[in-house]
mmCIF file of C-alpha atoms in Angstrom:
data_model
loop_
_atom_site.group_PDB
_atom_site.id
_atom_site.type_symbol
_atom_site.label_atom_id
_atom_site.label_comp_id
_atom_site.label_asym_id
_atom_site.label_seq_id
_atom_site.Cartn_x
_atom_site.Cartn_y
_atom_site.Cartn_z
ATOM 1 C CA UNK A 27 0.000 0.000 0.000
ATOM 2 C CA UNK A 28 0.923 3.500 0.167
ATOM 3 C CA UNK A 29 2.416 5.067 2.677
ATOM 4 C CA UNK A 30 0.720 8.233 4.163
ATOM 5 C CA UNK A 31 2.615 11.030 6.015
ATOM 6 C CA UNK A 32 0.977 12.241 8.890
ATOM 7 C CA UNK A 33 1.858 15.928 9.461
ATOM 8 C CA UNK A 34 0.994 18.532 12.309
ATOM 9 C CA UNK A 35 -0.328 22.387 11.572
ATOM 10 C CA UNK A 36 3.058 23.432 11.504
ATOM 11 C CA UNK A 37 3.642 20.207 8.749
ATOM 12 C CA UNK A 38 5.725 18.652 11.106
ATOM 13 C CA UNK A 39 6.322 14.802 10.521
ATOM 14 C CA UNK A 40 4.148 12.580 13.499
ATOM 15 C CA UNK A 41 4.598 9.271 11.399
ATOM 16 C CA UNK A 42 3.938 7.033 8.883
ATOM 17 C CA UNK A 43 0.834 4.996 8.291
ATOM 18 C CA UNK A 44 1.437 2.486 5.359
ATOM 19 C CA UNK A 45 -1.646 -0.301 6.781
ATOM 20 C CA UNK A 46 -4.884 0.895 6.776
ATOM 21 C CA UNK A 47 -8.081 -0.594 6.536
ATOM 22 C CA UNK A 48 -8.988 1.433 2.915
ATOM 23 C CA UNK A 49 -8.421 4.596 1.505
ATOM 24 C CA UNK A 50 -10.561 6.394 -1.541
ATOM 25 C CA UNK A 51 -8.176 9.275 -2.869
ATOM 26 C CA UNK A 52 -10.398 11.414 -5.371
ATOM 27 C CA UNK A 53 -8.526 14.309 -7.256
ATOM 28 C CA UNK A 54 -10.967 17.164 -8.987
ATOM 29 C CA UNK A 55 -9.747 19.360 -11.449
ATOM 30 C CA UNK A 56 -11.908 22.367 -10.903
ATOM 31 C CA UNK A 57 -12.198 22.226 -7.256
ATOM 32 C CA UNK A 58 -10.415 20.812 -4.159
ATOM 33 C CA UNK A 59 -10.320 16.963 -4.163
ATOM 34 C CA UNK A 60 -11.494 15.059 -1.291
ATOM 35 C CA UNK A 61 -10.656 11.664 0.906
ATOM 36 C CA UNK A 62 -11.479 8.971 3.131
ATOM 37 C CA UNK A 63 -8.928 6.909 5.371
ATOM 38 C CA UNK A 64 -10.086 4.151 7.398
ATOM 39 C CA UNK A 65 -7.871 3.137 9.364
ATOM 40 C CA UNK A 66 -7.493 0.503 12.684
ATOM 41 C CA UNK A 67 -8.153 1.553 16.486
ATOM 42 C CA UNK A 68 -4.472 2.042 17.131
ATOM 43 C CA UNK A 69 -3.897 4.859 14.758
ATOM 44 C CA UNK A 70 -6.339 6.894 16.477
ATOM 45 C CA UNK A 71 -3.504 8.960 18.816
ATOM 46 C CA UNK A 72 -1.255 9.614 15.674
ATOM 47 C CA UNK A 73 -4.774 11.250 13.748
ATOM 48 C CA UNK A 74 -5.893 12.753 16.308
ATOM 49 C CA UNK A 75 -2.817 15.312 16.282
ATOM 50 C CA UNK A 76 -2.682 15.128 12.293
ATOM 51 C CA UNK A 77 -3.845 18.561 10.103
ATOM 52 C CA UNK A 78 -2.052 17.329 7.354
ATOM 53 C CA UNK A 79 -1.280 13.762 5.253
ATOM 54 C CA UNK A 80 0.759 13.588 2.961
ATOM 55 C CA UNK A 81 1.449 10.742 -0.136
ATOM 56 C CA UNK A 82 4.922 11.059 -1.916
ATOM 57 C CA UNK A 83 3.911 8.677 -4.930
ATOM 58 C CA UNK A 84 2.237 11.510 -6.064
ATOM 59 C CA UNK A 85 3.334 14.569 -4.181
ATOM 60 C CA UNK A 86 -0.410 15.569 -3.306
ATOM 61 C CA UNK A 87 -1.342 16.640 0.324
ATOM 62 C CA UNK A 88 -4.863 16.826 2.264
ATOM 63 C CA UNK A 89 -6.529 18.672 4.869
ATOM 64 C CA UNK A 90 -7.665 16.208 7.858
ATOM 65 C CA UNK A 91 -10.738 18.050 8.542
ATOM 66 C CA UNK A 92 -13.106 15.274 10.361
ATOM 67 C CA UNK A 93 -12.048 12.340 12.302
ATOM 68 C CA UNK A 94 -14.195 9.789 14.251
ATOM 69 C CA UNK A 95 -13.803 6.391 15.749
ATOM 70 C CA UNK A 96 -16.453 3.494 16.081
ATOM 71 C CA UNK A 97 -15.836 0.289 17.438
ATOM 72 C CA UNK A 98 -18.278 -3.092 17.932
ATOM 73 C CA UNK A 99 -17.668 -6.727 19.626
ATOM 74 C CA UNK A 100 -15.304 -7.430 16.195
ATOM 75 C CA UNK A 101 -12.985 -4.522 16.403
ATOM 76 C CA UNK A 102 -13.375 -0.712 15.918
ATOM 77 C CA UNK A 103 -12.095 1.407 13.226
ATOM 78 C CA UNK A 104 -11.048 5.447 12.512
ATOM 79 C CA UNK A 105 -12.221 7.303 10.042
ATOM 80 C CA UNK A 106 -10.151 10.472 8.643
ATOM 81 C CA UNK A 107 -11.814 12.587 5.764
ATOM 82 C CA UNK A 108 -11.130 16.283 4.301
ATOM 83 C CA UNK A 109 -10.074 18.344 1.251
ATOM 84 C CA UNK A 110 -7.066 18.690 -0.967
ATOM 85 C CA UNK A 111 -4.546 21.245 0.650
ATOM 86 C CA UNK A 112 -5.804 24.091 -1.747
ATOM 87 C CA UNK A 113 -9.344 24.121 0.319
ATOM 88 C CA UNK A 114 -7.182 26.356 3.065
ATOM 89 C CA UNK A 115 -8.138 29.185 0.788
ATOM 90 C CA UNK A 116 -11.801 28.536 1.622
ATOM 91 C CA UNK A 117 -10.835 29.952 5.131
ATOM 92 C CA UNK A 118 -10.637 33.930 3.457
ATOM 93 C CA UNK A 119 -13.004 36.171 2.431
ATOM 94 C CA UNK A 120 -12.593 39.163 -0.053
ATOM 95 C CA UNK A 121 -13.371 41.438 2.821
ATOM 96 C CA UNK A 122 -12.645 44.657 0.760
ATOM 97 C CA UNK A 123 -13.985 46.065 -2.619
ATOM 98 C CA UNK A 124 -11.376 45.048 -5.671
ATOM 99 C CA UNK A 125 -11.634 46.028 -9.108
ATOM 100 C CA UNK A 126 -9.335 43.749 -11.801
ATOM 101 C CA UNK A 127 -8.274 43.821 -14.968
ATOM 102 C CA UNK A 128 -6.173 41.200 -16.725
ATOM 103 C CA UNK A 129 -5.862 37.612 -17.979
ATOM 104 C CA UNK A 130 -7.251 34.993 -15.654
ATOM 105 C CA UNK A 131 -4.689 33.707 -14.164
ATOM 106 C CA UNK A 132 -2.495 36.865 -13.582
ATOM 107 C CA UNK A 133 -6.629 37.967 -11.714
ATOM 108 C CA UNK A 134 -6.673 34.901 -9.878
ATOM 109 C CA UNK A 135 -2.910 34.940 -8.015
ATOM 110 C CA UNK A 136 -3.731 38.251 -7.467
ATOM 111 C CA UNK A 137 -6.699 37.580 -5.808
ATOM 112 C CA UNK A 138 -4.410 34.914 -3.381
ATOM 113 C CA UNK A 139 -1.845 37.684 -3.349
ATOM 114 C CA UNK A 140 -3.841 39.973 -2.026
ATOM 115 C CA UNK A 141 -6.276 38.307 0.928
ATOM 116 C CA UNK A 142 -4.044 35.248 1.471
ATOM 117 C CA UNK A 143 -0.163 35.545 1.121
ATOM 118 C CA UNK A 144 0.130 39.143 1.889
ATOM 119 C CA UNK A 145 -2.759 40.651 3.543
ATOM 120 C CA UNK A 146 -3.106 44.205 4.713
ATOM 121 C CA UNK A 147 -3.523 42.262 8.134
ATOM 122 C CA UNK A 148 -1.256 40.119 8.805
ATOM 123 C CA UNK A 149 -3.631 37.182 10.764
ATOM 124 C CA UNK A 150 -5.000 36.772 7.482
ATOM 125 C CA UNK A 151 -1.273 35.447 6.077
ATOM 126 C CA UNK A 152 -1.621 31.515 5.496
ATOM 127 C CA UNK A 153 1.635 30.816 6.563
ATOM 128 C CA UNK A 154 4.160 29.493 3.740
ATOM 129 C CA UNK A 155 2.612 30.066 1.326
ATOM 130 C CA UNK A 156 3.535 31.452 -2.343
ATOM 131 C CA UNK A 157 2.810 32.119 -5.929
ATOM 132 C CA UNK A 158 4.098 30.816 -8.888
ATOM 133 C CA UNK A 159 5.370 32.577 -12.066
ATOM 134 C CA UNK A 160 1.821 33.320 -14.170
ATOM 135 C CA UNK A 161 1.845 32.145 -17.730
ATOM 136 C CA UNK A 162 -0.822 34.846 -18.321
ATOM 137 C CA UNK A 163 -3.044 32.307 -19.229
ATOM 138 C CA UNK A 164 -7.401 32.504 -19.862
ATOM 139 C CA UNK A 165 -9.073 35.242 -21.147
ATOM 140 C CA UNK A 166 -8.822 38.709 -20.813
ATOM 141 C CA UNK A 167 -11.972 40.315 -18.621
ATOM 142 C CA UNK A 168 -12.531 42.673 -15.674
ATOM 143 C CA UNK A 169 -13.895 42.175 -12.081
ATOM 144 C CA UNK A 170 -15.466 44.143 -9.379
ATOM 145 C CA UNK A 171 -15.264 41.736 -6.698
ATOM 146 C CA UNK A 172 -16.686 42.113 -2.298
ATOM 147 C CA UNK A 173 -18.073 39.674 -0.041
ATOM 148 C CA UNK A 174 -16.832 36.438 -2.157
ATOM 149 C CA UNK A 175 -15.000 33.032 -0.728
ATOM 150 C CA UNK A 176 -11.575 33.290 -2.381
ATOM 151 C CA UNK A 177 -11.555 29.853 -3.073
ATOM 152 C CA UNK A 178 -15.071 29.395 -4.945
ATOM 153 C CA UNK A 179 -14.250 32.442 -6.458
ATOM 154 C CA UNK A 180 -10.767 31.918 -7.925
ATOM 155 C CA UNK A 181 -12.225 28.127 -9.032
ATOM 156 C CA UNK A 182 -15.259 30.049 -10.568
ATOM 157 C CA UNK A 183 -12.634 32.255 -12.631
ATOM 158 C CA UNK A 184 -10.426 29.182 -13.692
ATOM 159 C CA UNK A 185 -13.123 27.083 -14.751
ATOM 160 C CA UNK A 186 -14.385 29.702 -17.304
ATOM 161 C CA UNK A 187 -11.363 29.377 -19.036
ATOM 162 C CA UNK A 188 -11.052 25.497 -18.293
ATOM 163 C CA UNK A 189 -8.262 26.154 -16.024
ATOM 164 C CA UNK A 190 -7.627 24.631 -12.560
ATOM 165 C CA UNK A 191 -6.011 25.780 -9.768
ATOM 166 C CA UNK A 192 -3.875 23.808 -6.463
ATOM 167 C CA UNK A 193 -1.628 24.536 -4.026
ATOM 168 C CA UNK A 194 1.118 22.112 -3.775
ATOM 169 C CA UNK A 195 3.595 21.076 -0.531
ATOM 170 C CA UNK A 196 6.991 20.872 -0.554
ATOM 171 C CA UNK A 197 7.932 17.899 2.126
ATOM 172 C CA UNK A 198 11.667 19.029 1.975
ATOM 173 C CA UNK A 199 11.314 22.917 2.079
ATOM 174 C CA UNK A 200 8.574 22.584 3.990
ATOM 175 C CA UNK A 201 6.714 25.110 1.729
ATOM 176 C CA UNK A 202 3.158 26.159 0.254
ATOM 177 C CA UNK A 203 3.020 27.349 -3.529
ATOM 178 C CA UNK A 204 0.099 28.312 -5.086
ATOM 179 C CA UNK A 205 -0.075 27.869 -9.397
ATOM 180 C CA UNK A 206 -2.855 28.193 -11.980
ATOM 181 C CA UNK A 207 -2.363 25.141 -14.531
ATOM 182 C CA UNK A 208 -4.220 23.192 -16.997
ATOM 183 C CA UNK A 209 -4.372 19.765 -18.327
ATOM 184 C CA UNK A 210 -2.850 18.608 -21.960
ATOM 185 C CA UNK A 211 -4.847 18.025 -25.111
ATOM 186 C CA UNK A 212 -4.445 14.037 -25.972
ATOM 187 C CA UNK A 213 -7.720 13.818 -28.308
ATOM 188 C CA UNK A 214 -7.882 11.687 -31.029
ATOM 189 C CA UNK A 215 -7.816 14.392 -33.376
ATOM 190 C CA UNK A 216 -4.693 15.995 -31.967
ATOM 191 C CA UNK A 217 -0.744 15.272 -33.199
ATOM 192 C CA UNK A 218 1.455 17.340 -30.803
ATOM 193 C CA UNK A 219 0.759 15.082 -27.566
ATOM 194 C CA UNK A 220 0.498 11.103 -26.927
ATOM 195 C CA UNK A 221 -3.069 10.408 -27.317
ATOM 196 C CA UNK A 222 -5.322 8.951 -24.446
ATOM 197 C CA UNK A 223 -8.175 7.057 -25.717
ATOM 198 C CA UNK A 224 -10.498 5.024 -23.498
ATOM 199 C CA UNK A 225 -12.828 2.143 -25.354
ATOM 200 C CA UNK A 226 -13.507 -1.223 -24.642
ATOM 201 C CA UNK A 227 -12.411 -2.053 -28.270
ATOM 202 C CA UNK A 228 -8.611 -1.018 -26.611
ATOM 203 C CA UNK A 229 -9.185 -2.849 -23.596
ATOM 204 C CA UNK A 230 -8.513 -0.481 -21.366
ATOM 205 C CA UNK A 231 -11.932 -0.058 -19.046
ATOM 206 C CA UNK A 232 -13.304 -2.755 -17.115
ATOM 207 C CA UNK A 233 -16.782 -0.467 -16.305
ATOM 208 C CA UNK A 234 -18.161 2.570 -17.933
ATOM 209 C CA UNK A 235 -21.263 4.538 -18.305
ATOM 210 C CA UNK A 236 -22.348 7.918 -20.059
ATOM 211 C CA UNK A 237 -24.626 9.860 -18.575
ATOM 212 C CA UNK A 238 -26.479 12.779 -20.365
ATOM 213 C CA UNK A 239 -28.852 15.335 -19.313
ATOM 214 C CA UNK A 240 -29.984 18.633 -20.244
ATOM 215 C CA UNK A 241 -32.358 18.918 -17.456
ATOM 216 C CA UNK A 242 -30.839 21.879 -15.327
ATOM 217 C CA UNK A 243 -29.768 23.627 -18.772
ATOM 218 C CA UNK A 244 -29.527 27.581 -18.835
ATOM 219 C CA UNK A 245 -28.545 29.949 -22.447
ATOM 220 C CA UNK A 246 -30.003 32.928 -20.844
ATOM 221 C CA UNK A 247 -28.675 35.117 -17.705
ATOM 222 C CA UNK A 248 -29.808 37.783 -16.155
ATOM 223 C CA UNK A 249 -27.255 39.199 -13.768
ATOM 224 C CA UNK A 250 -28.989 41.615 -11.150
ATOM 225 C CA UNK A 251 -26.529 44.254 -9.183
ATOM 226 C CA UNK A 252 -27.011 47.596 -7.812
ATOM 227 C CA UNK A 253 -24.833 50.544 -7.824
ATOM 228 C CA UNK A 254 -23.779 52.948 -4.511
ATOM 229 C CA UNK A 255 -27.304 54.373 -4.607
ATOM 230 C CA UNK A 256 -29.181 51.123 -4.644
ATOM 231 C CA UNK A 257 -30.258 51.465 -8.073
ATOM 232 C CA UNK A 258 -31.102 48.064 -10.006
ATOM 233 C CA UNK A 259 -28.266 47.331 -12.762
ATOM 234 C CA UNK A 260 -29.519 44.309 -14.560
ATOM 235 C CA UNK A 261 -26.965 42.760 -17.646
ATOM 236 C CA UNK A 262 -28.075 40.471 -19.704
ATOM 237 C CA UNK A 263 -25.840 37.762 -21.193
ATOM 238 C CA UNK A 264 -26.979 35.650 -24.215
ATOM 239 C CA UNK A 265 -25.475 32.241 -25.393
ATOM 240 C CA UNK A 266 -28.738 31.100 -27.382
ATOM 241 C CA UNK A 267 -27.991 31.818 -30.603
ATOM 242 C CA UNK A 268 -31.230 32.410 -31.548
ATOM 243 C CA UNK A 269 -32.329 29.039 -30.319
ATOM 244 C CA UNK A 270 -35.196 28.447 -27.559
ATOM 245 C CA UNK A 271 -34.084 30.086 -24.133
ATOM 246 C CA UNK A 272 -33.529 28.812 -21.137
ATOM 247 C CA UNK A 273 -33.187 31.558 -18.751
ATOM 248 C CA UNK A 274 -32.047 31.936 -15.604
ATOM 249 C CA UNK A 275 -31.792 34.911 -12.530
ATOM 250 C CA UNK A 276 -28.558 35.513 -11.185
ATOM 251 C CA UNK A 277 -27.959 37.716 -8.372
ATOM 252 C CA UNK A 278 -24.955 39.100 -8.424
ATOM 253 C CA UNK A 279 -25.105 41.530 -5.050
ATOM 254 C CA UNK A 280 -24.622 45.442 -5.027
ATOM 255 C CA UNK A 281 -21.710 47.708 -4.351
ATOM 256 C CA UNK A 282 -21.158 48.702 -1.097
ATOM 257 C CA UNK A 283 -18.428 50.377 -0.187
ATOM 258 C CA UNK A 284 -18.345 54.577 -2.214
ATOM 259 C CA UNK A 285 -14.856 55.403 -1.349
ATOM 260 C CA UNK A 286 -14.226 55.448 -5.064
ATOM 261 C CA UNK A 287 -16.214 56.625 -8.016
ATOM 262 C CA UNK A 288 -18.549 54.181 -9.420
ATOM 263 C CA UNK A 289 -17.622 53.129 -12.799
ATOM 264 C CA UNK A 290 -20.606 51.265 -14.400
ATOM 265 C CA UNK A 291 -18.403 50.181 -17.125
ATOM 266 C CA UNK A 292 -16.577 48.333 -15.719
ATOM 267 C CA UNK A 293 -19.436 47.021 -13.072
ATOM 268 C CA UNK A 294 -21.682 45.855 -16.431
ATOM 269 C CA UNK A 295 -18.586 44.076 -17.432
ATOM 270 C CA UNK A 296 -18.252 42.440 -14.404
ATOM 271 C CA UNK A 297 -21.785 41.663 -14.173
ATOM 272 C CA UNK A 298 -21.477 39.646 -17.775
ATOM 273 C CA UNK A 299 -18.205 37.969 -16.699
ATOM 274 C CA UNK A 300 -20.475 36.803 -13.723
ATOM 275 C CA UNK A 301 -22.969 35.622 -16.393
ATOM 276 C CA UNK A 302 -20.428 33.791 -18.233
ATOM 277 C CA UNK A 303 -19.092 32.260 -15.310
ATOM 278 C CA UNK A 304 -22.835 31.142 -13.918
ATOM 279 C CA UNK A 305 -24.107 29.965 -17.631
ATOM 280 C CA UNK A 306 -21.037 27.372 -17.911
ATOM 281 C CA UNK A 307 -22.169 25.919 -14.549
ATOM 282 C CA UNK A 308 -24.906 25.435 -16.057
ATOM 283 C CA UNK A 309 -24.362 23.844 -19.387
ATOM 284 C CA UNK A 310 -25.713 20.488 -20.930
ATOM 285 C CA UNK A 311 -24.502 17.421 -18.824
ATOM 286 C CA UNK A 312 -22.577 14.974 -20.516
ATOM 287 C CA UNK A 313 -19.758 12.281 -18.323
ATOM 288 C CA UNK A 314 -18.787 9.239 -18.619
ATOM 289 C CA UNK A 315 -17.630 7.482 -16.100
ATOM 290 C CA UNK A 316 -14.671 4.654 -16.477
ATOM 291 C CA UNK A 317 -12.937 2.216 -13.950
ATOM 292 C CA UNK A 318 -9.818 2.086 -15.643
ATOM 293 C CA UNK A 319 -8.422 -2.322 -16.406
ATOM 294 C CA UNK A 320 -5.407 -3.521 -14.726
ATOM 295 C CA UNK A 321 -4.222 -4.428 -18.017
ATOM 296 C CA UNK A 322 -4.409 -1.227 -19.850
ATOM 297 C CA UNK A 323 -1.837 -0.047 -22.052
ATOM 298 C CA UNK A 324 -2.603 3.172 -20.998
ATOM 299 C CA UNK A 325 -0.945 4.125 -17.473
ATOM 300 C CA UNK A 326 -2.489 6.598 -14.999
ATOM 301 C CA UNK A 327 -0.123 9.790 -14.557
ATOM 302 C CA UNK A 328 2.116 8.708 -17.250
ATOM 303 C CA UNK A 329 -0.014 8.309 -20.678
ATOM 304 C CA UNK A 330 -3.220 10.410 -19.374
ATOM 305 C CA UNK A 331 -3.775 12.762 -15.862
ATOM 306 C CA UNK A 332 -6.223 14.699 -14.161
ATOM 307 C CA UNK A 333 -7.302 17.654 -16.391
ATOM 308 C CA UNK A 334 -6.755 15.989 -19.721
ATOM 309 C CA UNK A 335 -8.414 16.374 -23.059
ATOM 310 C CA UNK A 336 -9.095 12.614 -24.097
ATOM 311 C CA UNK A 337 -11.023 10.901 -26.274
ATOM 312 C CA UNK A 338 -14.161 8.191 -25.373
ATOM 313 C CA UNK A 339 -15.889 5.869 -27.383
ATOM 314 C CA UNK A 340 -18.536 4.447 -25.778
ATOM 315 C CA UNK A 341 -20.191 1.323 -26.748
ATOM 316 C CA UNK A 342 -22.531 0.797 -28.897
ATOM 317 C CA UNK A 343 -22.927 4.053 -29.984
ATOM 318 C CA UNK A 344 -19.183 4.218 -31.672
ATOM 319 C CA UNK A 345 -19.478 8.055 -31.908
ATOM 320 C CA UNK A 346 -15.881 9.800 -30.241
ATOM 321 C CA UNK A 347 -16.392 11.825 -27.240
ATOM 322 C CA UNK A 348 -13.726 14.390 -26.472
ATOM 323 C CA UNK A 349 -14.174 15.557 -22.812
ATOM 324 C CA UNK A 350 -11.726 17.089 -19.911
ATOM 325 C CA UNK A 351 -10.586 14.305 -17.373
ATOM 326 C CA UNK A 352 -12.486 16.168 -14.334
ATOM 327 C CA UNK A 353 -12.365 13.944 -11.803
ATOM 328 C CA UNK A 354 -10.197 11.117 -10.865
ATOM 329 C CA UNK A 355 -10.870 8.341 -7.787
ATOM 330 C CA UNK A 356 -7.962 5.882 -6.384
ATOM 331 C CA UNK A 357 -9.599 3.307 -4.269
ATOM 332 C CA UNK A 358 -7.041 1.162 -2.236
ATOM 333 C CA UNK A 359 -8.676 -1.834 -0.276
ATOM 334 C CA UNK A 360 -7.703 -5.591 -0.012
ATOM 335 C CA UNK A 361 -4.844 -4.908 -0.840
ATOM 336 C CA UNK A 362 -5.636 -3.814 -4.551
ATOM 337 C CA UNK A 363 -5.870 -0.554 -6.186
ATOM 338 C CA UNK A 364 -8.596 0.726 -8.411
ATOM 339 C CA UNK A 365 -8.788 3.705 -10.763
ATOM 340 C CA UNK A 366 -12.286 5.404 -11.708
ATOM 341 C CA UNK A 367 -11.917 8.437 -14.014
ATOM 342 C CA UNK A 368 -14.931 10.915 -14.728
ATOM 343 C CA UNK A 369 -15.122 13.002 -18.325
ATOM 344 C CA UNK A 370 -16.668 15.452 -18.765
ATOM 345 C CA UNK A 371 -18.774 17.445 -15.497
ATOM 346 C CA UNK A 372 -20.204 15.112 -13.284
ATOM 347 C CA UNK A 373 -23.522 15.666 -11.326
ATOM 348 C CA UNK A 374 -24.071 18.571 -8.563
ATOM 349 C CA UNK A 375 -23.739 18.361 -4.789
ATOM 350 C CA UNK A 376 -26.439 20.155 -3.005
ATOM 351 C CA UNK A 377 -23.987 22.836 -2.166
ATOM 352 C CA UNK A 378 -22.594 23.252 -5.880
ATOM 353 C CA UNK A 379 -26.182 24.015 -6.921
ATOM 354 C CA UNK A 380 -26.657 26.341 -4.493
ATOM 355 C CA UNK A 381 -23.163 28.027 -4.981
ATOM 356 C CA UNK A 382 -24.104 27.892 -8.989
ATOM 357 C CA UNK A 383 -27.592 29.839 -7.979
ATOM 358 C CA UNK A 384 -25.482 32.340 -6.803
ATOM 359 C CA UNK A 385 -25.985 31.841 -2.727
ATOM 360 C CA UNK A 386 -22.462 31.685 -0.563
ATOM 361 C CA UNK A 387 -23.248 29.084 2.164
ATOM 362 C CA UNK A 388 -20.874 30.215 5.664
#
């Protein structure tokens, strides 16, 4: 099995766990990834002081942020579960009006800059952490921005543009850095990268399913804010093309702080980048879902990864779907490992929809 490094707040090393009962390991690309460790009775002491684990086979750490122990007449058992590392940005509010202008990415590590690495107070500061160099990637767009979660709102921003976002732990410098990325293009119909096709006429899927729904479908925003005065400022953003609507309300909250001049320009424009961002939350759902052979020729992390354009032919329909690789699951148990990858956006959690409909849970 793996082994798992237990780490304290200050991500110093408590010990190793490398026998556990199971552990489900699921990495998302456009937000934080999740897991599940059950482990025996006796590793309750060493969890109960662990914030951190972290796995070396793939230099990924979590956030131990619920922990619980049940035992019966057979034995007992612990149970560990949290969020990828990156989900310590969920701790910080924009607490101040900010106006942006700029690629994506160069926005988004702003953003982190700004309310989490150096904060005008400094008991905001996540400790150890950093930025990486921006390769200016995304679009180019403009944001007035108060009241948000950093972290739904930098993955909001990144997922416009199909990026991702993660911070990543250095176990020898003991060090935080924040990056933007995104995943490589191994269609079918591409020539510049190896190419990651999944079909069971290549033998590489044991199970798969594709799912397809259009049922919570929106073309049609209307993105309500209000300037200084309280006055209604409603944009409208249209991706119909002239086909039926599907509309949809989206309240996008008013400006409250007047130390500066209101400029409705750029407010509209932020209002439609808003609209953009809500609409591809809610586009046309189409997944597939794939636990990956032992015997495939194609090798997790090596030939395909998380964020990855491949290519999926499902059976019997023979038609090539080309989807993102959003979601990927490691199941270790019984001593075997299995891999379950998800194309495409899977369904909603409760609190996704309610994020999507434009409500910030606390």
């Amino acid at each position: 099995m793996t082994e798992l490094f237990l780490l304290d707040q200050n991500f110093s090393l408590l010990g190793v766990i490398d026998s556990f009962i199971s552990l489900v390991w699921t990495r998302n690309y456009y937000c934080a990834g999740e897991f599940t460790l059950t482990a025996f009775p006796e590793h309750y002491p060493l969890l109960s002081d662990c914030k951190f684990i972290h796995r070396k086979d793939i230099d990924e750490t979590v956030i131990v942020e619920s922990l619980s122990f049940s035992g019966s007449e057979s034995g007992g058992k612990v149970t560990a579960s949290g969020r990828s590392v990156k989900a310590l940005l969920a701790s910080r509010i924009i607490d101040s009006r900010v106006s942006l202008s700029g690629f994506s990415e160069d926005v988004i590590l702003s953003l982190v800059w700004d309310f989490a690495v150096n904060p005008t107070a400094s008991a905001r500061k996540i400790s150890s952490l950093s930025l990486a160099e921006s390769q200016h990637r995304g679009s180019y767009a403009s944001f007035s921005l108060l009241g948000e979660n950093l972290l739904d709102c930098i993955e909001q921003i990144a997922a416009a543009d199909s990026l991702s976002c993660d911070i990543s732990f250095s176990f020898s410098e003991n060090s935080l850095v924040f990056k933007v990325w995104q995943g490589v293009d191994r269609t079918d119909a591409q020539t510049e990268n190896s190419k990651a096709i999944f079909s069971d006429d290549f033998e590489n899927v044991r199970t798969h399913k594709l799912i397809r729904s259009s049922s919570d479908y929106k073309n049609f925003a209307y993105v309500s804010g209000s300037d200084y005065g309280c006055e209604d400022i409603i944009e409208t953003v249209d991706l119909s093309n002239g086909s039926e609507r599907f509309e949809v309300w989206i309240n996008a909250g008013r400006v409250k702080e007047s130390g500066t001049e209101f400029d409705e320009t750029l407010y509209r424009s932020s209002l439609k980048r808003k609209g953009l961002e809500k609409l591809s939350q809610y586009s046309r759902s189409e997944y597939a879902e794939a636990q990956l052979s032992p015997n495939s020729s194609l090798l997790y992390r090596k030939d395909f990864d998380l964020g990855d354009l491949c290519s999926y032919i499902p059976y019997p329909s023979g038609s090539v779907i080309e989807d993102r690789i959003t979601s990927v699951c490691e199941t270790f148990k019984d001593n075997a490992v299995s891999v379950c990858v998800t194309l495409g956006s899977g369904p909603l959690s409760v609190v996704e929809q309610l994020k999507r409909g434009g409500f910030y849970l606390p």
